[in-house]
Short mmCIF file of C-alpha atoms in Angstrom, two decimals:
data_model
loop_
_atom_site.label_atom_id
_atom_site.label_comp_id
_atom_site.label_asym_id
_atom_site.label_seq_id
_atom_site.Cartn_x
_atom_site.Cartn_y
_atom_site.Cartn_z
CA UNK A 1 29.05 14.06 -15.04
CA UNK A 2 25.43 13.33 -14.10
CA UNK A 3 23.04 14.35 -16.91
CA UNK A 4 21.04 17.44 -16.04
CA UNK A 5 17.75 15.57 -16.62
CA UNK A 6 18.57 13.22 -13.73
CA UNK A 7 19.70 15.79 -11.20
CA UNK A 8 16.16 16.60 -10.10
CA UNK A 9 14.69 13.11 -10.54
CA UNK A 10 14.04 12.03 -6.96
CA UNK A 11 13.08 8.62 -5.60
CA UNK A 12 10.33 8.44 -3.00
CA UNK A 13 11.14 6.39 0.14
CA UNK A 14 8.16 4.90 2.00
CA UNK A 15 7.98 2.95 5.26
CA UNK A 16 5.54 0.19 6.14
CA UNK A 17 3.61 2.44 8.51
CA UNK A 18 3.22 5.06 5.78
CA UNK A 19 1.96 2.42 3.35
CA UNK A 20 -0.65 1.23 5.86
CA UNK A 21 -1.92 4.82 6.13
CA UNK A 22 -2.21 5.10 2.36
CA UNK A 23 -3.81 1.74 1.47
CA UNK A 24 -6.11 -0.48 3.52
CA UNK A 25 -6.98 -4.12 2.85
CA UNK A 26 -10.23 -3.05 1.18
CA UNK A 27 -8.24 -1.17 -1.47
CA UNK A 28 -6.40 -4.26 -2.70
CA UNK A 29 -9.36 -6.26 -4.06
CA UNK A 30 -9.86 -4.16 -7.17
CA UNK A 31 -6.11 -3.61 -7.57
CA UNK A 32 -5.20 -7.29 -7.78
CA UNK A 33 -8.23 -8.23 -9.87
CA UNK A 34 -7.31 -5.54 -12.37
CA UNK A 35 -3.67 -6.69 -12.39
CA UNK A 36 -4.70 -10.22 -13.40
CA UNK A 37 -7.12 -8.76 -15.94
CA UNK A 38 -4.36 -6.67 -17.52
CA UNK A 39 -2.07 -9.70 -17.66
CA UNK A 40 -4.75 -11.80 -19.37
CA UNK A 41 -5.34 -8.99 -21.86
CA UNK A 42 -1.60 -8.86 -22.62
CA UNK A 43 -1.24 -5.42 -21.04
CA UNK A 44 1.78 -6.23 -18.93
CA UNK A 45 5.54 -6.44 -19.29
CA UNK A 46 5.51 -10.06 -18.14
CA UNK A 47 6.93 -11.38 -14.88
CA UNK A 48 10.10 -12.99 -13.55
CA UNK A 49 11.01 -14.96 -10.44
CA UNK A 50 14.33 -15.81 -8.82
CA UNK A 51 14.66 -17.90 -5.67
CA UNK A 52 17.85 -18.10 -3.60
CA UNK A 53 18.25 -20.38 -0.57
CA UNK A 54 20.53 -19.59 2.36
CA UNK A 55 21.46 -21.63 5.42
CA UNK A 56 18.71 -20.12 7.58
CA UNK A 57 16.16 -18.90 5.06
CA UNK A 58 15.42 -17.86 1.52
CA UNK A 59 15.19 -14.85 -0.76
CA UNK A 60 12.49 -14.27 -3.37
CA UNK A 61 13.09 -11.77 -6.14
CA UNK A 62 9.97 -11.06 -8.18
CA UNK A 63 9.71 -8.57 -11.03
CA UNK A 64 6.90 -7.55 -13.33
CA UNK A 65 5.35 -4.62 -15.12
CA UNK A 66 1.85 -3.31 -15.81
CA UNK A 67 0.65 -1.04 -18.59
CA UNK A 68 -1.99 1.36 -17.28
CA UNK A 69 -2.18 5.06 -18.14
CA UNK A 70 1.57 4.86 -17.58
CA UNK A 71 3.92 1.89 -17.74
CA UNK A 72 5.48 0.73 -14.50
CA UNK A 73 7.87 -2.03 -13.49
CA UNK A 74 8.13 -3.31 -9.94
CA UNK A 75 10.83 -5.47 -8.38
CA UNK A 76 10.39 -7.03 -4.95
CA UNK A 77 13.15 -8.54 -2.83
CA UNK A 78 11.80 -10.46 0.16
CA UNK A 79 13.80 -12.43 2.69
CA UNK A 80 11.98 -15.28 4.44
CA UNK A 81 13.80 -16.35 7.60
CA UNK A 82 11.19 -18.27 9.58
CA UNK A 83 13.09 -18.50 12.88
CA UNK A 84 13.82 -14.76 13.03
CA UNK A 85 11.13 -13.96 15.57
CA UNK A 86 12.22 -16.69 17.95
CA UNK A 87 15.97 -16.20 17.49
CA UNK A 88 16.38 -12.46 17.11
CA UNK A 89 13.03 -10.78 17.72
CA UNK A 90 12.98 -9.77 14.05
CA UNK A 91 10.15 -10.22 11.52
CA UNK A 92 10.23 -13.57 9.74
CA UNK A 93 9.70 -11.81 6.41
CA UNK A 94 11.41 -8.53 5.45
CA UNK A 95 11.87 -6.80 2.14
CA UNK A 96 11.53 -3.87 -0.23
CA UNK A 97 9.83 -3.04 -3.51
CA UNK A 98 11.50 -0.85 -6.13
CA UNK A 99 9.03 0.82 -8.50
CA UNK A 100 10.40 2.16 -11.78
CA UNK A 101 9.08 4.22 -14.65
CA UNK A 102 8.54 1.70 -17.45
CA UNK A 103 9.28 4.24 -20.15
CA UNK A 104 12.61 5.69 -19.05
CA UNK A 105 13.72 3.32 -16.26
CA UNK A 106 13.84 5.94 -13.51
CA UNK A 107 13.52 4.57 -9.95
CA UNK A 108 10.34 6.26 -8.76
CA UNK A 109 10.04 4.73 -5.30
CA UNK A 110 11.57 2.30 -2.83
CA UNK A 111 9.12 1.02 -0.26
CA UNK A 112 8.76 -1.59 2.46
CA UNK A 113 7.27 -4.72 0.91
CA UNK A 114 5.56 -6.67 3.68
CA UNK A 115 2.46 -4.48 4.00
CA UNK A 116 1.75 -4.86 0.30
CA UNK A 117 2.61 -8.57 0.24
CA UNK A 118 0.34 -9.42 3.16
CA UNK A 119 -2.67 -7.55 1.84
CA UNK A 120 -2.38 -8.41 -1.84
CA UNK A 121 -2.10 -12.11 -0.93
CA UNK A 122 -5.31 -12.10 1.09
CA UNK A 123 -7.10 -10.00 -1.51
CA UNK A 124 -6.07 -12.39 -4.29
CA UNK A 125 -7.62 -15.34 -2.45
CA UNK A 126 -10.83 -13.33 -2.11
CA UNK A 127 -10.84 -12.50 -5.83
CA UNK A 128 -10.27 -16.17 -6.67
CA UNK A 129 -13.02 -17.21 -4.25
CA UNK A 130 -15.45 -14.80 -5.91
CA UNK A 131 -15.07 -16.76 -9.15
CA UNK A 132 -14.25 -20.26 -7.89
CA UNK A 133 -15.96 -20.89 -4.54
CA UNK A 134 -19.65 -21.68 -4.09
CA UNK A 135 -21.32 -18.28 -3.68
CA UNK A 136 -23.18 -19.45 -0.56
CA UNK A 137 -20.02 -20.73 1.18
CA UNK A 138 -20.48 -20.34 4.93
CA UNK A 139 -17.74 -22.47 6.50
CA UNK A 140 -13.98 -22.18 6.04
CA UNK A 141 -11.00 -24.07 7.43
CA UNK A 142 -7.87 -21.95 7.92
CA UNK A 143 -4.57 -23.80 8.25
CA UNK A 144 -1.84 -21.45 9.44
CA UNK A 145 -2.64 -18.92 12.16
CA UNK A 146 -0.10 -16.19 11.55
CA UNK A 147 -0.64 -12.74 10.09
CA UNK A 148 -1.48 -14.18 6.68
CA UNK A 149 -4.14 -16.47 8.12
CA UNK A 150 -5.83 -13.44 9.65
CA UNK A 151 -5.74 -11.48 6.40
CA UNK A 152 -7.02 -14.49 4.46
CA UNK A 153 -10.07 -14.76 6.70
CA UNK A 154 -10.74 -11.01 6.71
CA UNK A 155 -10.54 -11.03 2.91
CA UNK A 156 -12.84 -14.03 2.42
CA UNK A 157 -15.51 -12.46 4.60
CA UNK A 158 -15.66 -9.57 2.15
CA UNK A 159 -16.81 -11.84 -0.71
CA UNK A 160 -18.48 -14.85 0.95
CA UNK A 161 -21.13 -15.16 3.71
CA UNK A 162 -18.71 -16.87 6.12
CA UNK A 163 -20.26 -17.74 9.50
CA UNK A 164 -18.02 -20.50 10.86
CA UNK A 165 -14.26 -21.01 10.89
CA UNK A 166 -12.27 -24.11 11.76
CA UNK A 167 -8.76 -23.15 12.84
CA UNK A 168 -5.66 -25.37 12.81
CA UNK A 169 -1.98 -24.67 13.42
CA UNK A 170 1.03 -26.73 14.49
CA UNK A 171 1.10 -24.46 17.55
CA UNK A 172 -2.23 -25.14 19.27
CA UNK A 173 -1.83 -22.15 21.59
CA UNK A 174 -1.42 -19.93 18.55
CA UNK A 175 -4.56 -21.44 17.00
CA UNK A 176 -6.52 -20.77 20.18
CA UNK A 177 -5.48 -17.13 20.27
CA UNK A 178 -6.37 -16.78 16.58
CA UNK A 179 -9.84 -18.25 17.16
CA UNK A 180 -10.60 -15.93 20.07
CA UNK A 181 -9.35 -12.84 18.23
CA UNK A 182 -11.13 -13.54 14.95
CA UNK A 183 -14.41 -14.56 16.60
CA UNK A 184 -14.53 -11.26 18.44
CA UNK A 185 -13.32 -9.05 15.60
CA UNK A 186 -15.31 -10.62 12.75
CA UNK A 187 -18.35 -11.90 14.66
CA UNK A 188 -17.98 -15.48 13.42
CA UNK A 189 -17.94 -18.82 15.22
CA UNK A 190 -14.30 -19.95 15.42
CA UNK A 191 -13.38 -23.48 16.50
CA UNK A 192 -9.87 -24.90 16.97
CA UNK A 193 -9.28 -28.42 15.63
CA UNK A 194 -6.32 -30.79 15.86
CA UNK A 195 -6.14 -31.59 12.14
CA UNK A 196 -7.30 -30.10 8.85
CA UNK A 197 -9.47 -33.12 8.16
CA UNK A 198 -11.50 -32.52 11.32
CA UNK A 199 -13.18 -29.45 9.94
CA UNK A 200 -13.25 -30.27 6.24
CA UNK A 201 -16.31 -32.51 6.25
CA UNK A 202 -18.54 -29.46 6.64
CA UNK A 203 -16.25 -26.84 5.07
CA UNK A 204 -16.88 -25.03 1.81
CA UNK A 205 -13.44 -23.40 1.66
CA UNK A 206 -9.95 -24.46 2.75
CA UNK A 207 -7.06 -22.01 2.97
CA UNK A 208 -3.54 -23.30 3.59
CA UNK A 209 -1.00 -20.59 4.36
CA UNK A 210 2.01 -22.29 5.94
CA UNK A 211 5.72 -22.78 5.11
CA UNK A 212 5.19 -26.57 5.01
CA UNK A 213 7.48 -28.73 2.88
CA UNK A 214 5.28 -31.84 3.02
CA UNK A 215 1.57 -32.44 2.29
CA UNK A 216 -0.84 -31.37 5.01
CA UNK A 217 -4.01 -32.83 3.49
CA UNK A 218 -4.87 -35.98 1.53
CA UNK A 219 -7.60 -36.51 -1.09
CA UNK A 220 -9.63 -38.76 1.23
CA UNK A 221 -10.46 -35.69 3.34
CA UNK A 222 -11.74 -33.53 0.48
CA UNK A 223 -15.54 -33.10 0.30
CA UNK A 224 -17.41 -32.38 -2.92
CA UNK A 225 -17.65 -28.70 -3.78
CA UNK A 226 -14.60 -27.59 -1.79
CA UNK A 227 -12.63 -24.55 -2.91
CA UNK A 228 -8.97 -24.83 -1.87
CA UNK A 229 -6.70 -21.79 -1.83
CA UNK A 230 -3.16 -23.18 -1.55
CA UNK A 231 -1.19 -20.09 -0.59
CA UNK A 232 1.99 -21.36 1.07
CA UNK A 233 3.94 -23.05 -1.74
CA UNK A 234 5.87 -20.08 -3.10
CA UNK A 235 9.24 -21.81 -3.46
CA UNK A 236 10.26 -25.16 -5.01
CA UNK A 237 10.56 -27.14 -1.78
CA UNK A 238 7.29 -25.97 -0.21
CA UNK A 239 4.17 -28.14 -0.50
CA UNK A 240 0.82 -28.22 1.30
CA UNK A 241 -1.36 -30.52 -0.83
CA UNK A 242 -1.04 -34.20 -1.68
CA UNK A 243 -0.45 -34.28 -5.44
CA UNK A 244 -3.38 -36.68 -5.88
CA UNK A 245 -5.72 -33.79 -5.05
CA UNK A 246 -4.53 -31.98 -8.18
CA UNK A 247 -5.26 -35.05 -10.28
CA UNK A 248 -8.87 -35.08 -9.11
CA UNK A 249 -9.66 -31.35 -9.00
CA UNK A 250 -10.12 -28.48 -11.42
CA UNK A 251 -6.86 -26.55 -11.10
CA UNK A 252 -6.64 -22.79 -11.55
CA UNK A 253 -3.29 -21.03 -11.08
CA UNK A 254 -2.21 -17.44 -10.62
CA UNK A 255 0.51 -17.70 -13.30
CA UNK A 256 1.18 -21.02 -14.99
CA UNK A 257 4.81 -20.24 -15.85
CA UNK A 258 5.44 -19.61 -12.17
CA UNK A 259 3.34 -22.42 -10.68
CA UNK A 260 4.96 -25.09 -12.83
CA UNK A 261 8.29 -24.18 -11.24
CA UNK A 262 7.46 -23.39 -7.60
CA UNK A 263 3.81 -24.09 -6.77
CA UNK A 264 1.65 -27.10 -5.95
CA UNK A 265 1.45 -27.63 -9.71
CA UNK A 266 5.23 -28.03 -9.74
CA UNK A 267 4.94 -31.05 -7.42
CA UNK A 268 2.04 -32.50 -9.40
CA UNK A 269 3.93 -32.29 -12.69
CA UNK A 270 7.02 -33.81 -11.08
CA UNK A 271 4.93 -36.71 -9.75
CA UNK A 272 3.31 -37.23 -13.15
CA UNK A 273 -0.28 -36.81 -11.94
CA UNK A 274 -1.02 -33.65 -13.92
CA UNK A 275 0.46 -31.88 -16.93
CA UNK A 276 0.69 -28.20 -17.75
CA UNK A 277 -1.92 -28.74 -20.47
CA UNK A 278 -4.39 -30.16 -17.93
CA UNK A 279 -4.45 -26.96 -15.89
CA UNK A 280 -7.91 -25.47 -16.35
CA UNK A 281 -6.97 -21.79 -16.39
CA UNK A 282 -4.99 -18.89 -15.06
CA UNK A 283 -6.98 -16.64 -12.76
CA UNK A 284 -6.86 -13.77 -15.23
CA UNK A 285 -8.50 -15.92 -17.91
CA UNK A 286 -11.38 -16.65 -15.56
CA UNK A 287 -11.71 -12.96 -14.69
CA UNK A 288 -11.98 -11.84 -18.33
CA UNK A 289 -14.27 -14.76 -19.21
CA UNK A 290 -12.14 -16.68 -21.69
CA UNK A 291 -12.21 -19.68 -19.31
CA UNK A 292 -15.00 -20.78 -17.00
CA UNK A 293 -14.91 -20.55 -13.23
CA UNK A 294 -17.08 -22.80 -11.08
CA UNK A 295 -19.75 -24.63 -13.10
CA UNK A 296 -21.31 -26.83 -10.40
CA UNK A 297 -21.65 -27.09 -6.63
CA UNK A 298 -19.97 -30.50 -6.69
CA UNK A 299 -16.65 -29.78 -8.36
CA UNK A 300 -13.51 -29.40 -6.27
CA UNK A 301 -11.38 -26.45 -7.35
CA UNK A 302 -7.77 -25.78 -6.34
CA UNK A 303 -6.33 -22.29 -6.67
CA UNK A 304 -2.53 -22.56 -6.75
CA UNK A 305 -1.43 -19.15 -5.45
CA UNK A 306 2.31 -18.65 -5.65
CA UNK A 307 2.14 -14.86 -5.46
CA UNK A 308 3.33 -12.76 -8.36
CA UNK A 309 5.01 -9.48 -9.15
CA UNK A 310 1.79 -8.42 -10.87
CA UNK A 311 0.11 -8.10 -7.47
CA UNK A 312 3.13 -6.42 -5.90
CA UNK A 313 3.44 -3.92 -8.72
CA UNK A 314 -0.28 -3.11 -8.66
CA UNK A 315 -0.04 -2.35 -4.96
CA UNK A 316 3.17 -0.36 -5.35
CA UNK A 317 1.69 1.77 -8.15
CA UNK A 318 -1.32 2.68 -6.01
CA UNK A 319 0.88 3.44 -3.00
CA UNK A 320 3.23 5.60 -5.05
CA UNK A 321 0.53 7.59 -6.83
CA UNK A 322 -1.39 8.24 -3.61
CA UNK A 323 1.80 9.08 -1.70
CA UNK A 324 2.77 11.68 -4.28
CA UNK A 325 -0.71 13.20 -4.08
CA UNK A 326 -0.82 13.20 -0.26
CA UNK A 327 2.86 14.10 0.18
CA UNK A 328 3.77 10.99 2.19
CA UNK A 329 7.34 9.68 2.28
CA UNK A 330 10.77 11.24 1.85
CA UNK A 331 12.56 12.01 -1.38
CA UNK A 332 16.13 10.98 -2.13
CA UNK A 333 18.20 11.75 -5.21
CA UNK A 334 20.45 8.83 -6.13
CA UNK A 335 21.94 10.76 -9.02
CA UNK A 336 23.09 13.94 -7.27
#
């Protein structure tokens, strides 16, 4: 028999379109910054990551909890199948987030994950740039011209005075369309280039957001003062930076326990060019001031962004609480 206390405990179901009505990109900046702050202040339940490869793609399972006025735990299951669009007309990334009450374990909500993932990833780069990029950064190179590249640029413009964008993608037609769209929408100069190195000489910021499994950029191309947001390496085989860059730069990570297993740091440790102890800081430590951010205009700083359940859970909490208040979504009772 189902306990009486569970008979009326409903789970809220939310679609991607409903989430986009509830939270906009601008809402994620404070959410993710606060999530990293809570983690650094030991006000979280910790995080976990599981990665499963399949013949045509991969699954990421990320879980983590935050202690706010209430305690919540979020679990995200994302499937990354990067030929889906071409083969089946399906999204390359699909998934869900399950948000639970951290005190009694009740499933509070099940929601589409991609809207939150896209926006929290861009917002996290912006938060990192606020602390780690030169504050007068005007030129950025974006490598990877998909949805995430767009969100990365839109996010950076919120925290830096970006005026010029160099755009590069393996698909030059895609890069051209990106440049035209972003120039018009964001009122910036956008220039397509054939290689990352072409734009870096005059760039203040580099964002790599690709599914690459081999280095896209070498240390010879890195100018003094560059801030690099390495966003793509979220599984063990992915890599965007030559490991020698890590040996020469100040390295800040989202979560060290995660980056040493799946991020750019993972490849650097494996190659023997950097150790876990040589990592300068986690982002949360910089946010709360226990570690320094940028200390000169000359230093090169790498932000190894593997993407964590902290960000997902922060977004899911905000979506859930606002959805309950605004009566979005549909309720379902799993225990009836």
